[in-house]
């Protein structure tokens, strides 16, 4: 049986040979999406089918919708399979490490074409509802095979879709109908729990709403969710917490490289009220001993990354304390991967990384492979792809016995160790006794409020 990738590849080759499209990845993606768009049911049909299945079972509904998204090539499963994935075991649990290869990089020809393409503000961003069925252009992906599901969260109109790059199982995106900026407030917690009520087998979380500690799209309010158990969900309780006036809500500080407060209970309204108190306190909290400043020259720095789920019949809400303050020594952010780790991970630490899944740049696959080749040949790491890793690899060789048989496993483990350090850098309070004392000072301020 011929698979979809082969069928589309053959059709694309014909289109190239007849001069219908250029032979580059962007042009080919635009054209095969156009072809698949002719086969996808109309939006109202997909929404009706989803609602019908949801009335029977929420899981039945998402099973249908996810299969549709893969069968129509919106999620290019054959590209996702190329991603490099492994686990890294550490004191915090098993962290996930991925080198993402499913998001295609534009070639020079496509980049040049994009520069001369007409500029338009439609759709305003890659999340806007207008992307559904959109034909695309050289600098914006085609979405004729894309279908979105309407939701109502806290009385507002939102939509559900899957990520075309699926960093984890059934990776979905929940986005506001309006093109409105990211914000974290009480309504965020309400909307996250409304979503988990609607799809109780999915978690839902939000990137922070400030630069550096936020995601790649701050201009359009959205969350991410899916059916996957991250290491942070399985993290142990480090310190139990009890909040005065909220004895019906159990709390804890998690054993995690970042500062995480977990709230649990059967009444989500009580959790939301307590979470709002914690958030408002943190937004205005300054702890000079820990270099935490709510504002500098009127610019806010404190926010949270919240994650909601239903677990063992209870509502759970994780609040990860974040700060985007910068210093002279750390202009990209004090609580951001430090410079000595940038050869592996330089990008912002968003929701997915916070929960324990590293999304590493595609360049690493070739660079790590080149390290192995040069090591086997006895050559120095002095090429464009390996020089940045030379000091790191030298330290690895000093402390470990590295040979041709184990070098792949060693490199994967050491990359995982870097990710662990990245999370510790991103934590406002360190996961040690001094850090716990800092969290305790903050929690005392919460009690005062």
Short mmCIF file of C-alpha atoms in Angstrom, two decimals:
data_model
loop_
_atom_site.label_atom_id
_atom_site.label_comp_id
_atom_site.label_asym_id
_atom_site.label_seq_id
_atom_site.Cartn_x
_atom_site.Cartn_y
_atom_site.Cartn_z
CA UNK A 1 0.00 0.00 0.00
CA UNK A 2 1.41 3.39 -1.00
CA UNK A 3 1.44 5.91 1.86
CA UNK A 4 0.31 9.52 1.70
CA UNK A 5 3.84 10.94 1.63
CA UNK A 6 4.67 8.91 -1.48
CA UNK A 7 1.41 9.79 -3.23
CA UNK A 8 1.83 13.52 -2.58
CA UNK A 9 5.52 13.35 -3.47
CA UNK A 10 4.70 11.89 -6.86
CA UNK A 11 2.08 14.54 -7.56
CA UNK A 12 4.45 17.30 -6.48
CA UNK A 13 7.19 15.97 -8.77
CA UNK A 14 4.74 16.14 -11.68
CA UNK A 15 3.78 19.71 -10.74
CA UNK A 16 7.47 20.68 -10.68
CA UNK A 17 8.15 19.00 -14.04
CA UNK A 18 5.26 20.90 -15.64
CA UNK A 19 6.42 24.24 -14.20
CA UNK A 20 3.34 24.61 -11.99
CA UNK A 21 5.43 25.13 -8.83
CA UNK A 22 9.03 25.78 -7.88
CA UNK A 23 11.05 22.89 -6.51
CA UNK A 24 11.50 24.08 -2.91
CA UNK A 25 9.98 22.94 0.37
CA UNK A 26 7.76 26.02 0.80
CA UNK A 27 6.25 25.82 -2.69
CA UNK A 28 5.73 22.08 -2.37
CA UNK A 29 4.03 22.49 1.02
CA UNK A 30 1.71 25.17 -0.35
CA UNK A 31 0.71 22.99 -3.28
CA UNK A 32 0.19 19.66 -1.47
CA UNK A 33 -1.92 21.45 1.15
CA UNK A 34 -4.06 22.82 -1.68
CA UNK A 35 -4.50 19.30 -3.01
CA UNK A 36 -5.44 17.87 0.39
CA UNK A 37 -7.83 20.76 1.01
CA UNK A 38 -10.10 19.44 -1.74
CA UNK A 39 -10.64 16.22 0.25
CA UNK A 40 -11.31 17.64 3.74
CA UNK A 41 -14.91 17.93 5.00
CA UNK A 42 -16.33 21.44 5.34
CA UNK A 43 -15.82 23.17 8.71
CA UNK A 44 -19.47 22.83 9.76
CA UNK A 45 -19.35 19.09 9.04
CA UNK A 46 -16.24 18.58 11.19
CA UNK A 47 -17.73 20.61 14.04
CA UNK A 48 -21.00 18.69 13.92
CA UNK A 49 -19.18 15.35 13.95
CA UNK A 50 -16.99 16.46 16.88
CA UNK A 51 -20.06 17.58 18.86
CA UNK A 52 -21.85 14.32 18.10
CA UNK A 53 -18.95 12.24 19.33
CA UNK A 54 -18.37 14.51 22.35
CA UNK A 55 -21.96 13.86 23.47
CA UNK A 56 -20.97 10.19 23.74
CA UNK A 57 -17.43 10.63 25.07
CA UNK A 58 -14.93 13.52 25.10
CA UNK A 59 -12.15 11.06 24.29
CA UNK A 60 -14.11 9.74 21.31
CA UNK A 61 -14.35 13.31 20.02
CA UNK A 62 -10.62 14.01 20.28
CA UNK A 63 -9.77 10.60 18.80
CA UNK A 64 -11.84 11.52 15.74
CA UNK A 65 -10.42 15.03 15.48
CA UNK A 66 -6.79 13.98 15.91
CA UNK A 67 -7.13 11.20 13.32
CA UNK A 68 -8.71 13.66 10.90
CA UNK A 69 -5.82 16.07 11.45
CA UNK A 70 -3.28 13.38 10.58
CA UNK A 71 -5.26 11.76 7.74
CA UNK A 72 -5.63 15.14 5.99
CA UNK A 73 -1.88 15.84 6.30
CA UNK A 74 -2.43 18.88 8.53
CA UNK A 75 -0.20 17.01 10.95
CA UNK A 76 2.55 15.61 8.74
CA UNK A 77 3.16 12.43 10.71
CA UNK A 78 6.00 11.33 8.45
CA UNK A 79 7.92 14.47 9.44
CA UNK A 80 7.10 14.18 13.13
CA UNK A 81 8.57 10.65 13.09
CA UNK A 82 11.92 12.16 12.12
CA UNK A 83 12.19 14.01 15.43
CA UNK A 84 14.93 12.69 17.70
CA UNK A 85 13.60 11.79 21.16
CA UNK A 86 15.03 10.26 24.31
CA UNK A 87 14.58 10.26 28.10
CA UNK A 88 16.99 11.61 30.68
CA UNK A 89 16.71 10.27 34.23
CA UNK A 90 17.62 12.67 37.03
CA UNK A 91 16.57 13.40 40.59
CA UNK A 92 13.45 15.20 39.31
CA UNK A 93 12.23 12.23 37.27
CA UNK A 94 12.52 11.30 33.61
CA UNK A 95 12.86 14.45 31.51
CA UNK A 96 11.97 14.33 27.81
CA UNK A 97 14.54 15.56 25.32
CA UNK A 98 13.63 16.19 21.67
CA UNK A 99 15.45 17.58 18.68
CA UNK A 100 12.63 18.91 16.56
CA UNK A 101 12.94 18.21 12.84
CA UNK A 102 9.27 18.32 11.79
CA UNK A 103 9.10 22.08 11.32
CA UNK A 104 10.76 22.63 7.94
CA UNK A 105 13.46 25.24 7.58
CA UNK A 106 13.06 27.51 4.58
CA UNK A 107 15.74 27.27 1.94
CA UNK A 108 17.51 30.39 0.59
CA UNK A 109 15.29 30.55 -2.49
CA UNK A 110 12.13 30.66 -0.36
CA UNK A 111 13.62 33.28 1.94
CA UNK A 112 14.48 35.48 -1.05
CA UNK A 113 10.96 35.06 -2.45
CA UNK A 114 9.44 36.00 0.91
CA UNK A 115 11.35 39.28 0.94
CA UNK A 116 9.76 40.37 -2.31
CA UNK A 117 6.29 38.95 -1.58
CA UNK A 118 3.48 41.49 -1.00
CA UNK A 119 3.11 42.28 2.70
CA UNK A 120 -0.31 41.71 4.20
CA UNK A 121 -1.80 41.67 7.66
CA UNK A 122 -4.14 38.80 6.91
CA UNK A 123 -4.29 36.62 8.89
CA UNK A 124 -2.87 38.75 11.69
CA UNK A 125 -0.91 35.77 13.05
CA UNK A 126 -0.63 31.99 12.70
CA UNK A 127 -3.27 31.44 15.40
CA UNK A 128 -6.13 33.61 14.12
CA UNK A 129 -9.36 31.86 13.11
CA UNK A 130 -8.90 33.16 9.54
CA UNK A 131 -6.19 30.52 9.07
CA UNK A 132 -8.88 27.85 8.71
CA UNK A 133 -9.00 27.12 4.99
CA UNK A 134 -6.48 29.86 4.14
CA UNK A 135 -4.60 29.31 0.85
CA UNK A 136 -1.30 30.50 2.28
CA UNK A 137 1.54 32.39 0.63
CA UNK A 138 5.30 32.17 0.46
CA UNK A 139 5.68 33.68 3.96
CA UNK A 140 2.57 32.16 5.59
CA UNK A 141 1.64 28.44 5.65
CA UNK A 142 -1.35 27.14 3.70
CA UNK A 143 -4.20 25.82 5.83
CA UNK A 144 -6.83 24.52 3.38
CA UNK A 145 -6.71 21.21 5.26
CA UNK A 146 -7.08 22.90 8.66
CA UNK A 147 -10.25 22.69 10.76
CA UNK A 148 -10.88 24.29 14.16
CA UNK A 149 -13.39 23.40 16.88
CA UNK A 150 -15.33 26.16 18.70
CA UNK A 151 -15.22 26.30 22.50
CA UNK A 152 -16.73 28.49 25.19
CA UNK A 153 -14.35 29.26 28.05
CA UNK A 154 -15.41 31.55 30.89
CA UNK A 155 -18.15 32.96 28.65
CA UNK A 156 -15.72 33.78 25.81
CA UNK A 157 -15.43 32.30 22.33
CA UNK A 158 -12.31 30.22 21.84
CA UNK A 159 -11.15 27.53 19.45
CA UNK A 160 -9.35 24.19 19.62
CA UNK A 161 -6.82 22.95 17.09
CA UNK A 162 -3.85 20.61 17.06
CA UNK A 163 -0.29 21.76 16.65
CA UNK A 164 1.00 20.68 13.23
CA UNK A 165 4.36 19.90 14.86
CA UNK A 166 3.09 17.77 17.80
CA UNK A 167 5.89 18.07 20.34
CA UNK A 168 4.05 15.46 22.44
CA UNK A 169 0.99 13.21 22.16
CA UNK A 170 -2.11 15.03 20.90
CA UNK A 171 -0.45 18.40 21.35
CA UNK A 172 -3.29 20.90 21.01
CA UNK A 173 -3.59 24.67 20.98
CA UNK A 174 -6.52 26.53 22.52
CA UNK A 175 -6.83 30.09 21.24
CA UNK A 176 -9.02 33.14 21.74
CA UNK A 177 -11.34 34.04 18.87
CA UNK A 178 -10.05 37.60 19.24
CA UNK A 179 -6.51 38.59 18.32
CA UNK A 180 -5.74 39.86 21.81
CA UNK A 181 -2.44 39.77 23.75
CA UNK A 182 -1.48 37.08 26.23
CA UNK A 183 -2.42 37.79 29.83
CA UNK A 184 -2.34 35.86 33.07
CA UNK A 185 -5.07 36.75 35.55
CA UNK A 186 -7.93 35.11 37.43
CA UNK A 187 -9.86 34.51 34.21
CA UNK A 188 -6.93 32.44 32.92
CA UNK A 189 -7.45 29.90 35.69
CA UNK A 190 -11.19 29.87 35.01
CA UNK A 191 -10.64 29.20 31.31
CA UNK A 192 -8.06 26.49 31.91
CA UNK A 193 -10.42 24.62 34.21
CA UNK A 194 -13.37 25.12 31.84
CA UNK A 195 -11.24 23.42 29.20
CA UNK A 196 -10.32 20.48 31.45
CA UNK A 197 -14.00 20.10 32.37
CA UNK A 198 -14.83 19.88 28.66
CA UNK A 199 -11.96 17.52 27.84
CA UNK A 200 -11.05 15.94 31.19
CA UNK A 201 -8.46 13.60 29.65
CA UNK A 202 -6.40 16.61 28.50
CA UNK A 203 -4.29 19.03 30.54
CA UNK A 204 -4.18 22.72 29.68
CA UNK A 205 -1.50 25.28 30.42
CA UNK A 206 -0.49 28.77 29.46
CA UNK A 207 2.81 30.33 28.61
CA UNK A 208 3.66 33.34 30.75
CA UNK A 209 2.52 36.73 29.49
CA UNK A 210 5.85 38.59 29.61
CA UNK A 211 8.79 38.61 27.19
CA UNK A 212 11.72 36.23 27.86
CA UNK A 213 9.64 33.92 30.08
CA UNK A 214 6.73 33.78 27.62
CA UNK A 215 6.24 31.80 24.45
CA UNK A 216 6.98 32.73 20.85
CA UNK A 217 3.56 34.33 20.29
CA UNK A 218 2.62 36.97 22.87
CA UNK A 219 0.26 38.87 20.56
CA UNK A 220 -2.55 36.28 20.56
CA UNK A 221 -3.94 34.80 23.77
CA UNK A 222 -3.66 31.03 23.67
CA UNK A 223 -2.99 27.94 25.74
CA UNK A 224 -1.54 24.51 25.01
CA UNK A 225 -2.81 21.13 26.08
CA UNK A 226 -2.97 17.49 25.17
CA UNK A 227 -2.89 13.91 26.34
CA UNK A 228 0.56 13.46 27.79
CA UNK A 229 2.03 12.99 31.25
CA UNK A 230 5.08 15.21 31.73
CA UNK A 231 7.73 14.66 34.37
CA UNK A 232 6.49 17.67 36.34
CA UNK A 233 3.04 16.13 36.76
CA UNK A 234 4.70 13.14 38.44
CA UNK A 235 7.01 15.28 40.62
CA UNK A 236 6.95 14.55 44.34
CA UNK A 237 5.67 16.95 46.96
CA UNK A 238 8.68 18.57 48.65
CA UNK A 239 6.88 20.67 51.26
CA UNK A 240 3.17 20.41 52.16
CA UNK A 241 1.31 23.70 52.33
CA UNK A 242 -1.83 24.87 54.11
CA UNK A 243 -3.27 28.32 53.48
CA UNK A 244 -5.33 30.07 56.15
CA UNK A 245 -8.95 30.29 55.04
CA UNK A 246 -8.36 27.66 52.35
CA UNK A 247 -8.15 24.54 54.45
CA UNK A 248 -10.26 22.77 51.81
CA UNK A 249 -7.44 23.23 49.26
CA UNK A 250 -4.31 21.15 49.73
CA UNK A 251 -1.04 22.58 48.51
CA UNK A 252 2.61 21.71 48.15
CA UNK A 253 5.92 22.91 46.81
CA UNK A 254 7.07 20.39 44.22
CA UNK A 255 10.49 18.77 44.04
CA UNK A 256 11.33 20.39 40.73
CA UNK A 257 14.21 22.53 39.39
CA UNK A 258 11.84 25.52 39.12
CA UNK A 259 9.65 26.97 41.87
CA UNK A 260 6.25 25.26 41.53
CA UNK A 261 3.27 25.56 43.87
CA UNK A 262 0.64 22.84 43.34
CA UNK A 263 -2.96 23.31 44.49
CA UNK A 264 -5.45 20.43 44.70
CA UNK A 265 -9.12 20.19 45.59
CA UNK A 266 -12.61 19.17 44.54
CA UNK A 267 -13.94 22.74 44.26
CA UNK A 268 -12.29 24.55 41.37
CA UNK A 269 -13.71 27.93 42.42
CA UNK A 270 -11.79 27.73 45.69
CA UNK A 271 -8.57 26.79 43.88
CA UNK A 272 -9.07 29.70 41.47
CA UNK A 273 -9.60 32.14 44.34
CA UNK A 274 -6.43 30.99 46.11
CA UNK A 275 -4.47 30.97 42.86
CA UNK A 276 -5.55 34.53 42.17
CA UNK A 277 -4.30 35.56 45.63
CA UNK A 278 -0.94 33.88 44.94
CA UNK A 279 -0.70 35.49 41.50
CA UNK A 280 -1.55 39.02 42.68
CA UNK A 281 0.92 38.69 45.54
CA UNK A 282 3.68 37.47 43.23
CA UNK A 283 3.09 40.21 40.66
CA UNK A 284 3.78 42.83 43.34
CA UNK A 285 6.39 40.91 45.33
CA UNK A 286 9.99 42.06 45.81
CA UNK A 287 12.67 40.00 47.53
CA UNK A 288 15.97 41.83 47.22
CA UNK A 289 17.91 38.99 48.90
CA UNK A 290 16.87 36.68 46.02
CA UNK A 291 17.08 39.39 43.32
CA UNK A 292 13.33 39.35 42.77
CA UNK A 293 11.89 42.75 41.83
CA UNK A 294 8.24 43.26 40.96
CA UNK A 295 9.06 46.40 38.94
CA UNK A 296 12.08 48.32 37.74
CA UNK A 297 11.39 51.78 36.32
CA UNK A 298 7.72 50.88 36.05
CA UNK A 299 8.30 47.68 34.03
CA UNK A 300 6.67 44.55 35.53
CA UNK A 301 8.79 41.41 35.90
CA UNK A 302 6.82 38.80 37.84
CA UNK A 303 4.23 36.40 36.44
CA UNK A 304 3.41 32.69 36.49
CA UNK A 305 3.17 29.75 34.12
CA UNK A 306 -0.06 27.92 35.10
CA UNK A 307 -0.97 24.32 34.25
CA UNK A 308 -4.39 22.78 35.00
CA UNK A 309 -5.53 19.16 34.96
CA UNK A 310 -7.99 16.74 36.54
CA UNK A 311 -6.16 13.98 38.40
CA UNK A 312 -7.63 11.21 40.55
CA UNK A 313 -10.98 12.96 40.73
CA UNK A 314 -9.49 16.28 41.87
CA UNK A 315 -8.68 19.55 40.18
CA UNK A 316 -4.98 20.37 40.13
CA UNK A 317 -3.34 23.68 39.32
CA UNK A 318 0.42 24.19 39.13
CA UNK A 319 1.74 27.73 39.42
CA UNK A 320 5.35 28.15 38.30
CA UNK A 321 6.89 31.39 39.57
CA UNK A 322 8.57 33.34 36.75
CA UNK A 323 10.61 36.54 36.48
CA UNK A 324 11.96 38.16 33.32
CA UNK A 325 14.35 40.58 35.00
CA UNK A 326 17.67 41.16 33.21
CA UNK A 327 21.11 42.19 34.42
CA UNK A 328 24.30 43.47 32.82
CA UNK A 329 25.80 39.98 33.05
CA UNK A 330 22.60 38.32 31.82
CA UNK A 331 21.01 40.65 29.26
CA UNK A 332 18.76 37.86 27.93
CA UNK A 333 17.34 37.28 31.40
CA UNK A 334 18.71 36.33 34.81
CA UNK A 335 16.21 33.44 35.00
CA UNK A 336 16.95 32.21 31.51
CA UNK A 337 19.48 29.68 30.15
CA UNK A 338 22.87 31.15 30.96
CA UNK A 339 25.43 31.80 28.26
CA UNK A 340 27.53 28.71 28.94
CA UNK A 341 24.50 26.58 27.97
CA UNK A 342 23.63 28.42 24.76
CA UNK A 343 25.52 25.95 22.58
CA UNK A 344 22.67 23.53 23.41
CA UNK A 345 19.70 25.74 24.34
CA UNK A 346 19.43 29.51 23.98
CA UNK A 347 15.72 29.95 23.30
CA UNK A 348 13.11 31.01 25.87
CA UNK A 349 11.90 28.47 28.42
CA UNK A 350 8.20 28.22 27.74
CA UNK A 351 5.37 26.07 29.00
CA UNK A 352 6.54 22.82 27.39
CA UNK A 353 10.09 23.08 28.76
CA UNK A 354 8.79 24.11 32.18
CA UNK A 355 6.88 20.82 32.38
CA UNK A 356 10.02 18.84 31.55
CA UNK A 357 10.25 18.48 27.76
CA UNK A 358 13.22 20.04 26.00
CA UNK A 359 12.52 21.29 22.48
CA UNK A 360 16.01 21.64 21.06
CA UNK A 361 16.99 23.24 17.73
CA UNK A 362 17.27 21.02 14.66
CA UNK A 363 20.95 21.98 14.18
CA UNK A 364 21.86 19.73 17.12
CA UNK A 365 21.24 16.50 15.25
CA UNK A 366 23.96 17.23 12.69
CA UNK A 367 26.28 18.82 15.27
CA UNK A 368 26.13 15.87 17.67
CA UNK A 369 26.67 13.47 14.77
CA UNK A 370 29.70 15.48 13.66
CA UNK A 371 31.12 15.34 17.20
CA UNK A 372 30.87 11.54 17.05
CA UNK A 373 32.56 11.39 13.64
CA UNK A 374 35.44 13.67 14.62
CA UNK A 375 35.92 11.85 17.91
CA UNK A 376 36.13 8.51 16.08
CA UNK A 377 38.67 10.00 13.64
CA UNK A 378 40.73 11.61 16.41
CA UNK A 379 40.10 15.09 15.01
CA UNK A 380 39.65 18.28 17.04
CA UNK A 381 36.24 19.94 17.37
CA UNK A 382 37.19 23.03 15.40
CA UNK A 383 34.57 23.13 12.64
CA UNK A 384 31.66 25.54 12.39
CA UNK A 385 29.27 22.93 13.74
CA UNK A 386 31.43 21.58 16.56
CA UNK A 387 33.65 24.41 17.87
CA UNK A 388 30.88 25.76 20.11
CA UNK A 389 30.70 22.35 21.82
CA UNK A 390 34.46 21.81 22.22
CA UNK A 391 34.88 22.92 25.85
CA UNK A 392 31.72 21.07 26.90
CA UNK A 393 32.85 17.84 25.24
CA UNK A 394 36.35 18.15 26.73
CA UNK A 395 34.81 18.32 30.22
CA UNK A 396 32.71 15.25 29.43
CA UNK A 397 35.82 13.30 28.37
CA UNK A 398 37.63 14.33 31.57
CA UNK A 399 34.97 12.90 33.86
CA UNK A 400 33.73 9.95 31.76
CA UNK A 401 35.16 7.10 29.75
CA UNK A 402 33.99 7.81 26.21
CA UNK A 403 34.49 5.38 23.35
CA UNK A 404 33.04 4.63 19.92
CA UNK A 405 30.45 2.26 21.38
CA UNK A 406 29.01 4.52 24.06
CA UNK A 407 29.48 8.02 22.64
CA UNK A 408 25.89 8.37 21.38
CA UNK A 409 24.43 7.40 24.75
CA UNK A 410 26.94 9.63 26.57
CA UNK A 411 26.09 12.65 24.43
CA UNK A 412 22.37 12.12 24.90
CA UNK A 413 22.78 11.85 28.66
CA UNK A 414 24.96 14.96 28.80
CA UNK A 415 22.50 16.96 26.66
CA UNK A 416 19.83 15.88 29.15
CA UNK A 417 22.06 17.12 31.95
CA UNK A 418 22.32 20.49 30.20
CA UNK A 419 18.52 20.65 30.00
CA UNK A 420 18.33 19.97 33.73
CA UNK A 421 20.73 22.89 34.28
CA UNK A 422 18.64 25.04 31.92
CA UNK A 423 15.56 24.46 34.09
CA UNK A 424 17.53 25.30 37.22
CA UNK A 425 18.70 28.55 35.57
CA UNK A 426 15.09 29.40 34.73
CA UNK A 427 13.93 28.84 38.31
CA UNK A 428 13.51 32.00 40.36
CA UNK A 429 14.39 30.14 43.55
CA UNK A 430 16.97 27.35 43.44
CA UNK A 431 15.81 23.85 44.51
CA UNK A 432 18.02 23.85 47.62
CA UNK A 433 17.67 24.95 51.23
CA UNK A 434 18.32 28.62 50.42
CA UNK A 435 15.80 28.52 47.60
CA UNK A 436 13.18 26.91 49.82
CA UNK A 437 13.72 29.70 52.34
CA UNK A 438 13.02 32.19 49.57
CA UNK A 439 9.79 30.44 48.63
CA UNK A 440 8.82 30.38 52.32
CA UNK A 441 9.26 34.18 52.50
CA UNK A 442 6.98 34.58 49.51
CA UNK A 443 4.34 32.25 50.95
CA UNK A 444 4.38 34.29 54.17
CA UNK A 445 3.52 37.33 52.02
CA UNK A 446 0.64 35.35 50.49
CA UNK A 447 -0.71 34.63 53.97
CA UNK A 448 -0.62 38.35 54.78
CA UNK A 449 -2.84 39.02 51.76
#
